[in-house]
């Protein structure tokens, strides 16, 4: 490790300064403090956890919702074990339910009942796709088992990754040709094609058949988690996940400062910060100084690359990064009735409930958004946390049969917000979400929305503008930056540990440690783990 030049007088010396306090920052802090490094983490918000937090947003109601991220797939068992994270993840029995818009029929995929699933395909007239469904899943399973373990190892080369997958056809489908083209070949039914495609479009604005392969990269990360691609429900909500990581970091001896806005950093490892509104606090909650400087051997940028560029005073990425989703949290008196009376809402909402996500609907929605319009109908993914884990509700709400609903609306790229004020954009998107959902229900969703202590409907909508404002997600991008392949680019440098782990920046003392690191997107801890491994490997 290079020695830092003398910092200004009064500067605090640390081994590792971590900028940002999301879950990746906590993972890095835990590993490095456990290895004996003096670690100080600086988070601008009053709480750590970033996009992996739980909140009780509805006044007077004891419901702690996962405010942003909600399901866990990409968190490796290795990190859970190493950091002794006390977590419980619940596997969902129903993988998905997709109503056929304009009808009272739909597709229910029940992982424990193959016959019922086949019958559901048959009712849709999609028997041939029922036969293709299993082999498609098995093929992605081959890639998942081969590639997922590599996420917490130095990056493999492209050839090594292909060799590990060991099947040319699967490799070609996932990595070399647009995944949409493979879906069109593999499935005949519009609805089934759409259900498969959605994994390629979460947080990624891309056409159905995407020649740039951004949809493939998104698809890959959505199907390899845990070697199975399952998306599990964290008991206690996302706050329980980042809470366990926070405990691990504190127990290892890291100092976690909140209310500390980093205002600048230089390539020599000097970090400037000042207290955010509400004041700066130490790990124990005591007030700390209003501003300060840290001089670190290594700085881990656990923020988006765009934020890192701002702090360094360098140019932001071009083209600008953007997200493409809207998130709505709801609290309901009870689950709504479906137009499709043959399916129990408790089964339909327990898995991923797809609304207006047929192949043609997704194509039209992409075209509308590309032309500057909010798609109508808006494609949605919905799920009910409280069906799998009621612990996020207090006893009174549980007793009343209250449920939470989480809606993730697709194809709303940040560019649609240009020139609009935050509130009217939020209102417009919320209306689009509710209208899209209503089309598949037997009663308006608003008729079952609970009211808070002040009589307001329990609805919370977060647009890309809101995410930029509260979490500094550039353009509201949930992955901080466009997703990259989980292997080295042709001709990539591998001289340093940071390059081998996919966490390098152009400054040797500054490493990426969050979602924008290669392989870091989602609630995985992988960005933090890999930055910590690069620091330890460099010695
Ligand atoms: C609405 C939404 C839904 C999602 N759903 C899922 C899901 O279900 N499953 C999943 O796996 N992933 C999901 N994701 C993605 C996932 O949540 C993120 O990729 C992940 O949480 C990023 O974690 P991180 O630690 O890398 O960064 P972040 O969580 O973004 O944390 C970065 C932290 O840095 C702080 N910060 C920024 N600038 C500064 C500064 N100058 N000084 C000090 N602090 C600063 C921020 O306040 C923030 O706390 C979702 C994301 C969103 C937004």
Coordinates of N, CA and C in Angstrom, one line a residue, residues 127-205:
X127 N -50.3 -24.8 -23.5 CA -49.7 -26.1 -23.1 C -48.3 -26.3 -23.6
X128 N -48.0 -25.8 -24.8 CA -46.6 -26.0 -25.3 C -45.6 -25.3 -24.4
X129 N -46.0 -24.1 -23.9 CA -45.1 -23.4 -23.1 C -44.9 -24.0 -21.7
X130 N -45.9 -24.8 -21.3 CA -45.8 -25.5 -20.0 C -44.6 -26.5 -20.2
X131 N -44.5 -27.1 -21.3 CA -43.4 -28.1 -21.6 C -42.1 -27.4 -21.6
X132 N -42.1 -26.2 -22.2 CA -40.8 -25.4 -22.3 C -40.3 -24.8 -21.0
X133 N -41.3 -24.5 -20.1 CA -41.0 -23.8 -18.9 C -39.9 -24.5 -18.0
X134 N -40.1 -25.8 -17.7 CA -39.2 -26.5 -16.9 C -37.7 -26.5 -17.5
X135 N -37.6 -26.9 -18.7 CA -36.2 -26.9 -19.3 C -35.6 -25.5 -19.3
X136 N -36.4 -24.5 -19.5 CA -35.8 -23.1 -19.5 C -35.2 -22.8 -18.1
X137 N -36.0 -23.2 -17.1 CA -35.5 -23.0 -15.7 C -34.3 -23.8 -15.4
X138 N -34.3 -25.0 -15.9 CA -33.1 -25.9 -15.6 C -31.9 -25.3 -16.3
X139 N -32.1 -24.7 -17.5 CA -30.9 -24.1 -18.2 C -30.3 -22.9 -17.4
X140 N -31.2 -22.1 -17.0 CA -30.7 -20.9 -16.2 C -30.1 -21.4 -14.9
X141 N -30.6 -22.5 -14.4 CA -30.1 -23.1 -13.1 C -28.6 -23.6 -13.4
X142 N -28.3 -24.1 -14.5 CA -26.9 -24.5 -14.8 C -26.0 -23.3 -14.7
X143 N -26.4 -22.2 -15.3 CA -25.6 -20.9 -15.3 C -25.5 -20.4 -13.9
X144 N -26.7 -20.5 -13.1 CA -26.7 -20.0 -11.8 C -25.7 -20.7 -10.9
X145 N -25.7 -22.0 -11.0 CA -24.8 -22.8 -10.1 C -23.4 -22.6 -10.5
X146 N -23.1 -22.3 -11.8 CA -21.7 -22.1 -12.2 C -21.2 -20.7 -11.9
X147 N -22.1 -19.7 -12.0 CA -21.6 -18.3 -11.9 C -21.8 -17.7 -10.6
X148 N -22.8 -18.1 -9.8 CA -23.1 -17.4 -8.5 C -21.8 -17.5 -7.6
X149 N -21.2 -18.7 -7.5 CA -20.1 -18.7 -6.5 C -18.9 -17.8 -6.9
X150 N -18.8 -17.4 -8.2 CA -17.7 -16.6 -8.7 C -17.9 -15.1 -8.3
X151 N -19.1 -14.7 -7.8 CA -19.3 -13.3 -7.5 C -18.5 -12.9 -6.3
X152 N -18.1 -13.8 -5.4 CA -17.3 -13.5 -4.3 C -15.9 -14.0 -4.4
X153 N -15.4 -14.1 -5.7 CA -14.1 -14.5 -6.0 C -13.5 -13.4 -6.9
X154 N -12.2 -13.4 -7.1 CA -11.7 -12.5 -8.2 C -12.4 -12.8 -9.5
X155 N -12.5 -11.7 -10.3 CA -13.3 -11.9 -11.6 C -12.7 -13.0 -12.5
X156 N -13.5 -13.9 -12.9 CA -13.0 -14.8 -14.0 C -12.9 -14.1 -15.3
X157 N -12.1 -14.7 -16.2 CA -12.1 -14.1 -17.6 C -13.4 -14.6 -18.2
X158 N -13.7 -14.0 -19.4 CA -14.9 -14.4 -20.1 C -14.8 -15.9 -20.4
X159 N -13.6 -16.4 -20.9 CA -13.5 -17.8 -21.3 C -13.7 -18.7 -20.1
X160 N -13.1 -18.3 -18.9 CA -13.3 -19.1 -17.7 C -14.8 -19.2 -17.3
X161 N -15.5 -18.1 -17.4 CA -16.9 -18.1 -17.1 C -17.6 -19.0 -18.0
X162 N -17.3 -18.9 -19.3 CA -18.0 -19.8 -20.3 C -17.7 -21.3 -20.0
X163 N -16.4 -21.5 -19.6 CA -16.0 -22.9 -19.3 C -16.8 -23.4 -18.1
X164 N -16.9 -22.6 -17.1 CA -17.7 -23.0 -15.9 C -19.1 -23.3 -16.2
X165 N -19.7 -22.5 -17.1 CA -21.1 -22.8 -17.4 C -21.2 -24.1 -18.2
X166 N -20.2 -24.3 -19.1 CA -20.0 -25.6 -19.7 C -21.1 -26.0 -20.7
X167 N -21.8 -25.1 -21.2 CA -22.9 -25.5 -22.2 C -23.0 -24.3 -23.1
X168 N -22.5 -24.5 -24.4 CA -22.5 -23.4 -25.4 C -23.8 -22.8 -25.6
X169 N -24.9 -23.6 -25.7 CA -26.2 -23.1 -26.0 C -26.7 -22.2 -24.9
X170 N -26.5 -22.6 -23.7 CA -26.9 -21.8 -22.5 C -26.1 -20.5 -22.5
X171 N -24.8 -20.6 -22.7 CA -23.9 -19.4 -22.7 C -24.4 -18.4 -23.8
X172 N -24.7 -18.9 -25.0 CA -25.1 -18.0 -26.1 C -26.4 -17.3 -25.7
X173 N -27.3 -18.1 -25.2 CA -28.6 -17.5 -24.9 C -28.5 -16.4 -23.8
X174 N -27.7 -16.6 -22.8 CA -27.6 -15.6 -21.7 C -26.7 -14.5 -22.0
X175 N -25.6 -14.7 -22.8 CA -24.5 -13.8 -22.8 C -24.3 -13.2 -24.2
X176 N -24.6 -13.9 -25.3 CA -24.2 -13.5 -26.6 C -25.3 -13.0 -27.5
X177 N -26.5 -13.5 -27.3 CA -27.6 -13.0 -28.2 C -28.6 -12.3 -27.3
X178 N -29.4 -11.4 -27.9 CA -30.4 -10.8 -27.0 C -31.3 -11.8 -26.4
X179 N -31.5 -11.7 -25.0 CA -32.3 -12.7 -24.3 C -33.7 -12.7 -24.9
X180 N -34.2 -11.5 -25.3 CA -35.5 -11.4 -25.9 C -35.7 -12.4 -27.1
X181 N -34.7 -12.5 -27.9 CA -34.7 -13.3 -29.1 C -34.9 -14.8 -28.6
X182 N -34.1 -15.2 -27.6 CA -34.2 -16.5 -27.1 C -35.6 -16.8 -26.5
X183 N -36.2 -15.8 -25.8 CA -37.5 -15.9 -25.2 C -38.6 -16.1 -26.3
X184 N -38.4 -15.3 -27.4 CA -39.4 -15.5 -28.5 C -39.3 -16.9 -29.2
X185 N -38.1 -17.4 -29.2 CA -37.9 -18.7 -29.8 C -38.4 -19.8 -28.9
X186 N -38.2 -19.6 -27.6 CA -38.5 -20.6 -26.6 C -40.0 -20.7 -26.2
X187 N -40.7 -19.6 -26.3 CA -42.1 -19.6 -25.8 C -43.0 -19.0 -26.9
X188 N -44.3 -19.5 -26.9 CA -45.2 -19.0 -28.0 C -46.2 -18.0 -27.5
X189 N -46.6 -18.2 -26.2 CA -47.7 -17.4 -25.7 C -47.2 -16.0 -25.3
X190 N -48.0 -15.0 -25.6 CA -47.6 -13.6 -25.3 C -47.4 -13.4 -23.8
X191 N -48.3 -13.9 -23.0 CA -48.3 -13.7 -21.6 C -47.0 -14.4 -20.9
X192 N -46.8 -15.6 -21.4 CA -45.7 -16.4 -20.9 C -44.4 -15.7 -21.2
X193 N -44.3 -15.3 -22.5 CA -43.1 -14.6 -22.9 C -42.8 -13.4 -22.0
X194 N -43.9 -12.6 -21.7 CA -43.7 -11.4 -20.9 C -43.2 -11.7 -19.5
X195 N -43.8 -12.8 -18.9 CA -43.4 -13.2 -17.6 C -41.9 -13.5 -17.5
X196 N -41.4 -14.2 -18.5 CA -40.0 -14.6 -18.5 C -39.2 -13.3 -18.7
X197 N -39.7 -12.4 -19.6 CA -38.9 -11.2 -20.0 C -38.7 -10.3 -18.8
X198 N -39.6 -10.2 -17.9 CA -39.6 -9.2 -16.8 C -38.3 -9.2 -16.0
X199 N -37.7 -10.4 -15.9 CA -36.4 -10.5 -15.1 C -35.3 -9.6 -15.8
X200 N -35.5 -9.4 -17.1 CA -34.5 -8.6 -17.9 C -34.7 -7.1 -17.8
X201 N -35.9 -6.7 -17.2 CA -36.3 -5.3 -17.3 C -36.4 -4.6 -15.9
X202 N -36.1 -5.3 -14.8 CA -36.2 -4.7 -13.5 C -35.1 -3.7 -13.4
X203 N -35.5 -2.4 -13.2 CA -34.5 -1.3 -13.0 C -33.7 -1.1 -14.3
X204 N -34.1 -1.7 -15.4 CA -33.3 -1.5 -16.7 C -34.3 -1.1 -17.8
X205 N -34.0 0.0 -18.4 CA -34.9 0.5 -19.5 C -34.4 0.0 -20.8

